[in-house]
Coordinates of N, CA and C in Angstrom, one line a residue:
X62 N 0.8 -1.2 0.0 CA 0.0 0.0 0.0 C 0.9 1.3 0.0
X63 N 1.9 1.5 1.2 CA 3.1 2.2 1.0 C 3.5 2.8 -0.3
X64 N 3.8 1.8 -0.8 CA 4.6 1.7 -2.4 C 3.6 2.5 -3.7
X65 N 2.5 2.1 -3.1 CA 1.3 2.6 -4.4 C 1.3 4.1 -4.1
X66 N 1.2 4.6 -2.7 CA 1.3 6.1 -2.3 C 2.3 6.7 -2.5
X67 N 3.8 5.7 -2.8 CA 5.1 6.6 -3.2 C 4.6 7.0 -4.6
X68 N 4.6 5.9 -5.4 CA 4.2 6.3 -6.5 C 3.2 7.1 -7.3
X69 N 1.9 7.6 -6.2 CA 1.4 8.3 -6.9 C 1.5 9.8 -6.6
X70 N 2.9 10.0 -5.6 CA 3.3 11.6 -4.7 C 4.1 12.0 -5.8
X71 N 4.8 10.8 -6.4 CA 6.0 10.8 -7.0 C 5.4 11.7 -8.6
X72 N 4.4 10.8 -9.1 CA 4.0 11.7 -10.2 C 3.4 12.4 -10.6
X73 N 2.5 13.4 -9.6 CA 1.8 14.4 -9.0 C 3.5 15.5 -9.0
X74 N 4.5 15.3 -8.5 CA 5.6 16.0 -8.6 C 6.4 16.1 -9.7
X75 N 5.9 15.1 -10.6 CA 7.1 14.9 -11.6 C 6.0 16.1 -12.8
X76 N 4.7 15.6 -12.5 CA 4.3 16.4 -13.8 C 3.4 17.6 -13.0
X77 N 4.1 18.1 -11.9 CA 3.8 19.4 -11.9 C 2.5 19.9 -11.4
X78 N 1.4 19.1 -10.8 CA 0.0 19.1 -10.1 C 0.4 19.4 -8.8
X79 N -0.6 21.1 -8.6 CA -0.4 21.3 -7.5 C -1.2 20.4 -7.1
X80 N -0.7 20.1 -5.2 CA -0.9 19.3 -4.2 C -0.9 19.5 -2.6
X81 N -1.3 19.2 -1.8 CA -1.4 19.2 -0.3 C -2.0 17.5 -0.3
X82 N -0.9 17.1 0.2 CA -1.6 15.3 0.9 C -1.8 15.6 2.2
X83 N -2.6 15.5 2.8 CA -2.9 15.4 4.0 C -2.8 14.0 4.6
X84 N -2.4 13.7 6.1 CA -1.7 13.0 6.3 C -2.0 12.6 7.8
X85 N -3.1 11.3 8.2 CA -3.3 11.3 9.5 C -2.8 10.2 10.1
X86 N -3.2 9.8 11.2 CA -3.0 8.5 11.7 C -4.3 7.5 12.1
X87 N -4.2 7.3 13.1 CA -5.4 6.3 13.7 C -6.9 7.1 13.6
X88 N -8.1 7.2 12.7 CA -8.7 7.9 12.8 C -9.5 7.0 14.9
X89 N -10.1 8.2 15.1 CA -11.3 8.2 16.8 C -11.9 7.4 16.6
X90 N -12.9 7.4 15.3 CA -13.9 6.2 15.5 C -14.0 5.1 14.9
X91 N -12.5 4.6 14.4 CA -12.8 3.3 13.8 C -11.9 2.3 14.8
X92 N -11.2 3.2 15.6 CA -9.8 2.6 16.7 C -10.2 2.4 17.9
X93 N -10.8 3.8 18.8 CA -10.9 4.0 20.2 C -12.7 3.1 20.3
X94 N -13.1 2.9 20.3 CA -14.5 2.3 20.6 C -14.3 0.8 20.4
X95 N -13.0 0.0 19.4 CA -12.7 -1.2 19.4 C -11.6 -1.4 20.7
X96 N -10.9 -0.2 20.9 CA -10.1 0.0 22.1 C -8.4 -0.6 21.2
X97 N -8.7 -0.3 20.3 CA -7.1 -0.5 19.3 C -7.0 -2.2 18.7
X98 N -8.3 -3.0 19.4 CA -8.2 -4.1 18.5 C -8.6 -4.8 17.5
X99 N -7.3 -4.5 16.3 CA -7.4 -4.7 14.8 C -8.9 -6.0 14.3
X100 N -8.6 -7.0 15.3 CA -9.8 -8.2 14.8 C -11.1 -7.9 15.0
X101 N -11.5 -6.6 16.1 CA -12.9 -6.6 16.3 C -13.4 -6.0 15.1
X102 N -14.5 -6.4 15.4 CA -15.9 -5.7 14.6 C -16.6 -4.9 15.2
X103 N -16.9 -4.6 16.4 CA -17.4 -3.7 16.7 C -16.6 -3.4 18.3
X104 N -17.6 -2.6 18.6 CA -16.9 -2.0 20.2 C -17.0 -3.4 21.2
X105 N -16.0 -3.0 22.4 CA -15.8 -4.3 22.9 C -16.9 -4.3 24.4
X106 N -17.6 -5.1 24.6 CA -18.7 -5.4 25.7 C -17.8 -6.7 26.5
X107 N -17.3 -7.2 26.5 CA -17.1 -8.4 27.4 C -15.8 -7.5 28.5
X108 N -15.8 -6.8 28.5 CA -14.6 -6.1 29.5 C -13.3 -5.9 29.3
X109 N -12.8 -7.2 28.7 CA -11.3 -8.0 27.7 C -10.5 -7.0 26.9
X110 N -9.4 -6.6 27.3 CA -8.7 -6.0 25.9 C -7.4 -6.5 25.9
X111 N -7.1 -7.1 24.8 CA -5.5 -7.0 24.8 C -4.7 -6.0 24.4
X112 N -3.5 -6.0 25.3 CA -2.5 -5.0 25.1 C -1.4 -5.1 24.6
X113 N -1.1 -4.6 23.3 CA -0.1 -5.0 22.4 C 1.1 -4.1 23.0
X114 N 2.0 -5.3 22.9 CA 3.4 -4.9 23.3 C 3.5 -4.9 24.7
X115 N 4.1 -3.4 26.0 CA 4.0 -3.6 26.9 C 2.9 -2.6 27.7
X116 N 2.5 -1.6 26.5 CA 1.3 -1.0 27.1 C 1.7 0.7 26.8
X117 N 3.4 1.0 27.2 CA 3.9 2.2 27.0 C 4.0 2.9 25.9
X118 N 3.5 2.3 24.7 CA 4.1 2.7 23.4 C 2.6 3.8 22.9
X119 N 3.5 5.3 22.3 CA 2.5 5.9 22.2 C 2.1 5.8 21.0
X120 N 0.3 6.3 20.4 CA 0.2 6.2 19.3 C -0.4 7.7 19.2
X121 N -1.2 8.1 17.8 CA -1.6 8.8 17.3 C -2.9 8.9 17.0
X122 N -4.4 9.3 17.6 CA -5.5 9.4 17.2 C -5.8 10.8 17.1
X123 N -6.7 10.7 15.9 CA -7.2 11.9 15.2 C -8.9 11.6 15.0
X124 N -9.7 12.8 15.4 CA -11.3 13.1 15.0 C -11.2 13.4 13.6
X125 N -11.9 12.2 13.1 CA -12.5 12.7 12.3 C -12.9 13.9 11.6
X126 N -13.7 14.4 12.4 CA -14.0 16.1 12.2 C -12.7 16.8 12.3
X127 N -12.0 16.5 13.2 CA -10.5 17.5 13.2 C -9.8 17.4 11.6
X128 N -9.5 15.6 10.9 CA -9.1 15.6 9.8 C -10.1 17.0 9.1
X129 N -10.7 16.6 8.8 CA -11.7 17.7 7.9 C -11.7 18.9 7.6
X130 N -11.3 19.6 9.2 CA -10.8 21.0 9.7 C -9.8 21.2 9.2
X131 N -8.9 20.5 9.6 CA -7.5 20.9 9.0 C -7.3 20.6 7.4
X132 N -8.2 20.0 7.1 CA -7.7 19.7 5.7 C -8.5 21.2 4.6
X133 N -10.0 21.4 5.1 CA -10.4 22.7 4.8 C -9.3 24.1 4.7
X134 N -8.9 24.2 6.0 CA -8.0 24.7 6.2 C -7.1 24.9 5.3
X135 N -6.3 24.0 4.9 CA -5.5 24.2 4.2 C -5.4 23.7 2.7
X136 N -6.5 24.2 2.3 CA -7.4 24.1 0.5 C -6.0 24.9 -0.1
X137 N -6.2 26.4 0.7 CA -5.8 27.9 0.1 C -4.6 28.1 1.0
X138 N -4.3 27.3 1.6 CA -2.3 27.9 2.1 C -1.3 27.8 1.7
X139 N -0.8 28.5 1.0 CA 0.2 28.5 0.1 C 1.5 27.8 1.0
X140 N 1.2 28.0 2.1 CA 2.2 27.2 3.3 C 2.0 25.3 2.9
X141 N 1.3 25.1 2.3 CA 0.8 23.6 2.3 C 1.0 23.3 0.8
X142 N 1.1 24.1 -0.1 CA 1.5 23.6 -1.4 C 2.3 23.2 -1.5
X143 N 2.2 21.8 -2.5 CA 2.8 21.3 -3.2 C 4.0 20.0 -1.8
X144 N 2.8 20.2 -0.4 CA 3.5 19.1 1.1 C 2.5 18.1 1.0
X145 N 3.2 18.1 2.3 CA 2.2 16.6 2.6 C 2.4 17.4 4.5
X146 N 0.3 17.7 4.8 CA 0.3 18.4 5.8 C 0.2 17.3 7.2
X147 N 0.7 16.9 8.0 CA 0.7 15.9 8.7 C 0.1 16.5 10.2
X148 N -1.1 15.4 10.4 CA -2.2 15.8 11.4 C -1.7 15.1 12.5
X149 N -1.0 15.5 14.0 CA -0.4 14.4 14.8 C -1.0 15.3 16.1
X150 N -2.2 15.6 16.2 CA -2.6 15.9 17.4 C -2.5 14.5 18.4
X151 N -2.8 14.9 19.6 CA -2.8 14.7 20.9 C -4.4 14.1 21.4
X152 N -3.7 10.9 14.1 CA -4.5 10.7 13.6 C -3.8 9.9 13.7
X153 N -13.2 3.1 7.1 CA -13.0 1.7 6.4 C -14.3 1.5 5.6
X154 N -13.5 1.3 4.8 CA -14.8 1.2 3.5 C -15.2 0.2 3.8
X155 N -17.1 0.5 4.1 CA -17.7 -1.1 4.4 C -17.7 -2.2 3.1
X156 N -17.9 -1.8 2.1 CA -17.5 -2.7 1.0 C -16.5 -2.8 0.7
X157 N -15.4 -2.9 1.7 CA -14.0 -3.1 0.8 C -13.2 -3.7 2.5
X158 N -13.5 -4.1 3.8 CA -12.8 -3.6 4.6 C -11.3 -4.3 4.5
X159 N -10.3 -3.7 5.9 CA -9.2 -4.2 5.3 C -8.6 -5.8 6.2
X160 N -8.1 -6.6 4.9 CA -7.7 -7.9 5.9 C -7.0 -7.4 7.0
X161 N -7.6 -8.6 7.8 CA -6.7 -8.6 9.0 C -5.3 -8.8 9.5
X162 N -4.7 -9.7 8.5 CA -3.3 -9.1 8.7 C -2.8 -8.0 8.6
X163 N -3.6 -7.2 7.9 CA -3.0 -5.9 7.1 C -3.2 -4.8 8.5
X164 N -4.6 -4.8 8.9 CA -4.5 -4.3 10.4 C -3.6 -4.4 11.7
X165 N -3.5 -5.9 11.9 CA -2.4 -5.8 12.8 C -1.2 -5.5 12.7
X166 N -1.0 -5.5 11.0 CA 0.5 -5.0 10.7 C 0.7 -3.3 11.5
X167 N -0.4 -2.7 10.7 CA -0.6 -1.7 11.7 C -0.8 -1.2 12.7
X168 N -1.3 -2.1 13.6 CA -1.8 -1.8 14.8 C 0.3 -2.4 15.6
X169 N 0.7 -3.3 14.9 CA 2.4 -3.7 15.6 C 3.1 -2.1 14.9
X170 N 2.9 -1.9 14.0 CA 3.5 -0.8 13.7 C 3.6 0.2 14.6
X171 N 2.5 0.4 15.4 CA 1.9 1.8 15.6 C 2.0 1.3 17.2
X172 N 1.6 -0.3 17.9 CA 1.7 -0.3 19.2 C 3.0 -0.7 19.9
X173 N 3.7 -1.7 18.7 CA 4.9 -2.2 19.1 C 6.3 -1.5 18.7
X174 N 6.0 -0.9 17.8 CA 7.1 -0.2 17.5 C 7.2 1.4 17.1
X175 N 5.5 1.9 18.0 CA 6.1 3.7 17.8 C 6.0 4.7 16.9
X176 N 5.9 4.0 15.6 CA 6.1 4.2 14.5 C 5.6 5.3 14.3
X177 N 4.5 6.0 14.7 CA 3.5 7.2 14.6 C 4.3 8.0 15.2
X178 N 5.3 8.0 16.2 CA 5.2 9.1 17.0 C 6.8 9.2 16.6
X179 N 7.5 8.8 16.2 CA 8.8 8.7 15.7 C 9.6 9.6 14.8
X180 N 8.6 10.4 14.2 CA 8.4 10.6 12.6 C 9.2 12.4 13.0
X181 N 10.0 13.0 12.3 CA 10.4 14.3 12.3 C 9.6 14.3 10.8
X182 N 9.1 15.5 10.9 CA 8.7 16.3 9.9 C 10.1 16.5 8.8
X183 N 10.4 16.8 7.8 CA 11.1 18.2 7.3 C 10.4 18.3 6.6
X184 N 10.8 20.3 6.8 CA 9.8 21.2 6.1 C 10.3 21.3 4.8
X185 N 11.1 20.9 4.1 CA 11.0 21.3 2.5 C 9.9 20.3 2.0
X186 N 9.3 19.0 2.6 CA 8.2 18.7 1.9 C 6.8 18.4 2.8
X187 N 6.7 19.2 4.1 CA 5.9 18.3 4.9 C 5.7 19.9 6.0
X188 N 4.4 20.2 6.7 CA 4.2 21.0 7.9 C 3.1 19.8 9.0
X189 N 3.3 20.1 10.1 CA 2.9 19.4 10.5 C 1.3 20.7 11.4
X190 N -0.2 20.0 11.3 CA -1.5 20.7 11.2 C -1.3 21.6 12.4
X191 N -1.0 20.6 13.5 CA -1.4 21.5 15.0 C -0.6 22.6 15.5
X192 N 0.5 22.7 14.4 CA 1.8 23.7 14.3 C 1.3 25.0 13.8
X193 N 0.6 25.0 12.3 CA 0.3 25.8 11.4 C -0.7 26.2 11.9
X194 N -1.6 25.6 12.1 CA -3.4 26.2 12.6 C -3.3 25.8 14.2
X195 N -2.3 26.7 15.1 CA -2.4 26.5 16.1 C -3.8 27.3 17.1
X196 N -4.9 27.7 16.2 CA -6.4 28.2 17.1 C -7.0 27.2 16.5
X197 N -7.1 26.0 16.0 CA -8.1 25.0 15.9 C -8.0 24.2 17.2
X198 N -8.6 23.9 18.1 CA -9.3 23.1 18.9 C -9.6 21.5 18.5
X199 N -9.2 20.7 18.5 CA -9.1 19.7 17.9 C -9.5 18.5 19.4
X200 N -10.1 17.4 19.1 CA -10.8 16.7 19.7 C -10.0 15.5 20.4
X201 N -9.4 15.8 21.6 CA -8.5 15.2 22.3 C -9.0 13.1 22.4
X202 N -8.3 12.3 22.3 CA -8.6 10.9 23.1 C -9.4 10.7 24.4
X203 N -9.1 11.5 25.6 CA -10.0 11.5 26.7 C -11.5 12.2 26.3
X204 N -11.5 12.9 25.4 CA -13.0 13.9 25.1 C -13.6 12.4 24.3
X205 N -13.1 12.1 23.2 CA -13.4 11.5 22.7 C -14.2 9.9 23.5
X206 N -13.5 9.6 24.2 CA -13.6 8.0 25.0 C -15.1 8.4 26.1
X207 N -15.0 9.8 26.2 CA -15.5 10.1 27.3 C -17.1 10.1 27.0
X208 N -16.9 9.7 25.3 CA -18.7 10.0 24.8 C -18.8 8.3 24.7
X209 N -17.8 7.3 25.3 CA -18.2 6.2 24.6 C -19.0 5.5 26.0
X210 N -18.7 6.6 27.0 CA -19.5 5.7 28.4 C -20.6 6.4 28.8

């Protein structure tokens, strides 16, 4: 999947189409209501969660609505042309969803090895959202969890 997104940044640059990729992580409602695990289907009722890795490793959730905000946002900023604007606040097609290995690849990615939070920006091709639009308000993990009880 990687590979197919290099390739299509790649010739979006080569033939000169302006661009802003926007760029999130774990979206709020497809992650925090399963409580980060890749095999459910729905939110978890039996009390049970496993914890991948040793528990400490941070990740990255993003609202929904926050994507949206920031991506509005930056239609018209010339600050964002021609990057890739990365949403790292504090970020499934029902007829298509994705296999399950393919999720826990990411969910080891992201629980076992960090991977989300790891990342330096550089600005010749990349701003990072909560930097640039520092008056949006954006929909924290605890706000979010807090509507699931």
């Amino acid at each position: 999947m990687l590979a197919h997104k290099l390739v299509l940044r790649q010739a979006m640059r080569e033939k000169g189409i302006p661009h802003t990729i926007v760029c999130n992580f774990f979206f709020h409602g497809f992650y925090l209501p399963r409580l980060g695990q890749a095999e459910a289907t729905s939110a978890h009722t039996d009390g049970k969660v496993f914890i991948s890795g040793d528990g400490n490793t941070k990740a990255i959730f993003v609202n929904e609505v926050d994507v949206a905000k920031y991506t509005i946002r930056s239609v018209d900023d010339p600050v964002t042309l021609n990057k890739v604007l990365k949403i790292k606040t504090w970020c499934v097609r029902a007829d298509s969803p994705f296999p399950l290995n393919f999720q826990l690849a990411i969910a080891h990615s992201a629980f076992i090895n960090g991977d989300q939070t790891n990342l330096e920006i550089d600005p010749v091709v990349g701003v990072e959202a909560s930097v640039l639009y520092a008056d949006l308000k954006y929909i924290t993990v605890d706000e979010f969890l807090s509507n699931l009880v």
